[in-house]
mmCIF file of C-alpha atoms in Angstrom:
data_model
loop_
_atom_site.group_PDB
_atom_site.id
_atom_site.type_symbol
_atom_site.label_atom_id
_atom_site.label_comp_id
_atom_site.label_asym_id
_atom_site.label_seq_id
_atom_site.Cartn_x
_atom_site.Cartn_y
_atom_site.Cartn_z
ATOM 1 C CA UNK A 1 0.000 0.000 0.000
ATOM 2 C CA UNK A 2 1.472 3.289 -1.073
ATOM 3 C CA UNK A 3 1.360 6.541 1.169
ATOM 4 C CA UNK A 4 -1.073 8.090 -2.048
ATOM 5 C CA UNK A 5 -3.280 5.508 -1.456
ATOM 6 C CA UNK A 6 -3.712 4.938 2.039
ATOM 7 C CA UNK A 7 -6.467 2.692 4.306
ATOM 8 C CA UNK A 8 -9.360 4.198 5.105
ATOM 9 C CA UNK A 9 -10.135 4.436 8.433
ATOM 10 C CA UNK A 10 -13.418 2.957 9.857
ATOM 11 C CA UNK A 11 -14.340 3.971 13.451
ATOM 12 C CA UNK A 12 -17.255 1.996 15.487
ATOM 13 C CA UNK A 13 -19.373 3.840 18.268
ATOM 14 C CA UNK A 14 -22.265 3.981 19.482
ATOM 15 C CA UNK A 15 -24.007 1.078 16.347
ATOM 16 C CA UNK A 16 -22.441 3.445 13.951
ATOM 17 C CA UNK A 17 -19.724 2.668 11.674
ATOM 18 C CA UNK A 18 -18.076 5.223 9.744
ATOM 19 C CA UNK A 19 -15.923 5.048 6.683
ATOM 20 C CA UNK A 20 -13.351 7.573 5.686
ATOM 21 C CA UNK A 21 -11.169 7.987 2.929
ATOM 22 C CA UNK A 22 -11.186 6.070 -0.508
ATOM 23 C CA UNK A 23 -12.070 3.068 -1.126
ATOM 24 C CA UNK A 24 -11.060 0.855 -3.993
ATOM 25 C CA UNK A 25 -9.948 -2.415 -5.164
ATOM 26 C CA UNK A 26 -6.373 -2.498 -3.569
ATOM 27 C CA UNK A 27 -8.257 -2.545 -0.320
ATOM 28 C CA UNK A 28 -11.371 -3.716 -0.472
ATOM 29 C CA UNK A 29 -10.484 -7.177 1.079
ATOM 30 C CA UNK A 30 -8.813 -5.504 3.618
ATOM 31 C CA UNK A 31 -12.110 -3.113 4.121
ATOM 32 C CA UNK A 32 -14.471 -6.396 4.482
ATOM 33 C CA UNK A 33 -13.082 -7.975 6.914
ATOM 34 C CA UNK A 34 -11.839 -4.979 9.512
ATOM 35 C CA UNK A 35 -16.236 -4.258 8.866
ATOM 36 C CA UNK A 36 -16.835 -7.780 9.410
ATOM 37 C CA UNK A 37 -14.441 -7.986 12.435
ATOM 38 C CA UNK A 38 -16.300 -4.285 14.286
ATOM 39 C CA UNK A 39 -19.706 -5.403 13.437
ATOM 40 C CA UNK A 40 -18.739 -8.962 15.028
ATOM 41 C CA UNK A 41 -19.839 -7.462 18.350
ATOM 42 C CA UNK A 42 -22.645 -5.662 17.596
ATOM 43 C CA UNK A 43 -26.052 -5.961 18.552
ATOM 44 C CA UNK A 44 -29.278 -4.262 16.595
ATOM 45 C CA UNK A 45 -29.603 -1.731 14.549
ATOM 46 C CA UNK A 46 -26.451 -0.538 12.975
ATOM 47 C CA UNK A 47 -26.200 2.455 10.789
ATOM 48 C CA UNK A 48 -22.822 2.642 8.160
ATOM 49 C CA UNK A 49 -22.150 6.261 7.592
ATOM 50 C CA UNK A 50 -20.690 6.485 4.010
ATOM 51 C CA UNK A 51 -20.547 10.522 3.786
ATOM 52 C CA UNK A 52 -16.779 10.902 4.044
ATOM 53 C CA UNK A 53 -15.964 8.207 1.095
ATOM 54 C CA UNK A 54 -14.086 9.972 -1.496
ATOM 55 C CA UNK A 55 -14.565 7.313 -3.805
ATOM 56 C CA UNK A 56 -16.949 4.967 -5.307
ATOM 57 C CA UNK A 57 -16.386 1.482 -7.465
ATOM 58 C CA UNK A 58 -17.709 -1.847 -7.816
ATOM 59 C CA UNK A 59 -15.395 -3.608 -5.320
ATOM 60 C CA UNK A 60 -16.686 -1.038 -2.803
ATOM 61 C CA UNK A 61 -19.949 -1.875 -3.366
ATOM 62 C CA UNK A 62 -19.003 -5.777 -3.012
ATOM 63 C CA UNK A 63 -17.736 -5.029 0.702
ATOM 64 C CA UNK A 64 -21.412 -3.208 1.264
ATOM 65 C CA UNK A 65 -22.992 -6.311 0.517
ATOM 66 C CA UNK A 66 -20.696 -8.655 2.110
ATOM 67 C CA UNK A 67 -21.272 -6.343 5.383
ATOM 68 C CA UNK A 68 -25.135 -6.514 4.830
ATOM 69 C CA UNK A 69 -24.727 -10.739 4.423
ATOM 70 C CA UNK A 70 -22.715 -10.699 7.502
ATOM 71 C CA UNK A 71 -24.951 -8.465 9.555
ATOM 72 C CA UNK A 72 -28.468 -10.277 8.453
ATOM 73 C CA UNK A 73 -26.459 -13.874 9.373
ATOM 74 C CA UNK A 74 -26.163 -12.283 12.950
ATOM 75 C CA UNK A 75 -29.553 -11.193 13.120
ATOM 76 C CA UNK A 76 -28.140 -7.080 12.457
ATOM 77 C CA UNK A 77 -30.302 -4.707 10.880
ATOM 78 C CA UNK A 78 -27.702 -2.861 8.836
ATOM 79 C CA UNK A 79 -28.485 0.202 7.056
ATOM 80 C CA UNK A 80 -26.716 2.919 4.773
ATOM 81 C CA UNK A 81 -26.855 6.382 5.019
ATOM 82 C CA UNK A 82 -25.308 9.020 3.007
ATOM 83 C CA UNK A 83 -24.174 7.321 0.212
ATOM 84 C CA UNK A 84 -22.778 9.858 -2.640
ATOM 85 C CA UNK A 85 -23.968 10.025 -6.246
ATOM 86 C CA UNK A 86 -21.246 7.842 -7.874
ATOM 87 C CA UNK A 87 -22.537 4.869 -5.110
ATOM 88 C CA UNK A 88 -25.745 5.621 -5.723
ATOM 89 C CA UNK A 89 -25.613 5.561 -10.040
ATOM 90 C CA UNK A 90 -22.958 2.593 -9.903
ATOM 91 C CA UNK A 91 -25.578 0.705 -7.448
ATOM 92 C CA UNK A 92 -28.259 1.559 -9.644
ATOM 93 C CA UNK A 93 -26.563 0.668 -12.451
ATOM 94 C CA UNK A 94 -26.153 -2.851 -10.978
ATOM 95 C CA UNK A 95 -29.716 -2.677 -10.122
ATOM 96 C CA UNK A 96 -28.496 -3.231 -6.538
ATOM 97 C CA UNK A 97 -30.404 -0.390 -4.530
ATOM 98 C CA UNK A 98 -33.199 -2.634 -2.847
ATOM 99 C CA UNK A 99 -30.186 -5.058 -1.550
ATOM 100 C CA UNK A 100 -28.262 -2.214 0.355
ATOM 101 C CA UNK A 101 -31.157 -0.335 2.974
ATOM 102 C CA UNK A 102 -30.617 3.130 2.468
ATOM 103 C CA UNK A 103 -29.924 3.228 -1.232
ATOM 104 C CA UNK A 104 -33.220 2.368 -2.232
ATOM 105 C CA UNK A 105 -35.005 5.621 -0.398
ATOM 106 C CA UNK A 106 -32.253 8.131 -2.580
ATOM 107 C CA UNK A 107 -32.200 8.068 -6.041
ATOM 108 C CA UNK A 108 -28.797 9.521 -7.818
ATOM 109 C CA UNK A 109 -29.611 12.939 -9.715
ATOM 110 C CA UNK A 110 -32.943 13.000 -8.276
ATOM 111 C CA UNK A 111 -34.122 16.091 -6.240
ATOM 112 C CA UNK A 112 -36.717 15.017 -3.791
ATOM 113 C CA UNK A 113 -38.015 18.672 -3.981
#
């Protein structure tokens, strides 16, 4: 991993999880399982705060639904908020908004006004 392209950094308080920094395919492997290893010990309703992602790909979107396969095997209601408008089109583009909770309420380049 190069100093450009550093981890992101995922912090866990209070059933929220945020994610910050970019997130590609270098270290989306890397991203699943320090999720998968937080949420381990988590109980209810969790909330993943995606607002400080400064990126947006497919492998990213992989982790978000290995996260919401791990949380629904523990019995975790896992939900997304503030996912940008690259996530949203490339989810949409998958037609993969109704899997991740949270995705399917926004829709990219829609104004709800």
């Amino acid at each position: 991993m190069s100093a450009s392209n550093p981890q992101p950094t995922l912090n866990f308080s209070d059933n929220n999880l945020t994610i910050d920094g970019e997130a590609d395919a270098m270290v989306a492997a890397d991203l699943r399982q320090r999720g998968e290893a937080l949420l381990a010990g988590a109980k209810g309703d969790i909330t993943v705060d995606l607002a400080k992602l400064t990126s947006a790909s497919s492998s990213l979107l992989s982790v978000l639904l290995c996260w919401q396969r791990f949380a629904r095997e523990r019995a975790l209601n896992l939900r997304y908020d503030n996912p940008g408008e690259r996530l949203l089109a490339l989810a949409a583009l998958a037609n993969l908004n109704d899997a991740l909770p949270g995705f399917s309420a926004v829709r990219p380049g829609v104004n709800p006004d």
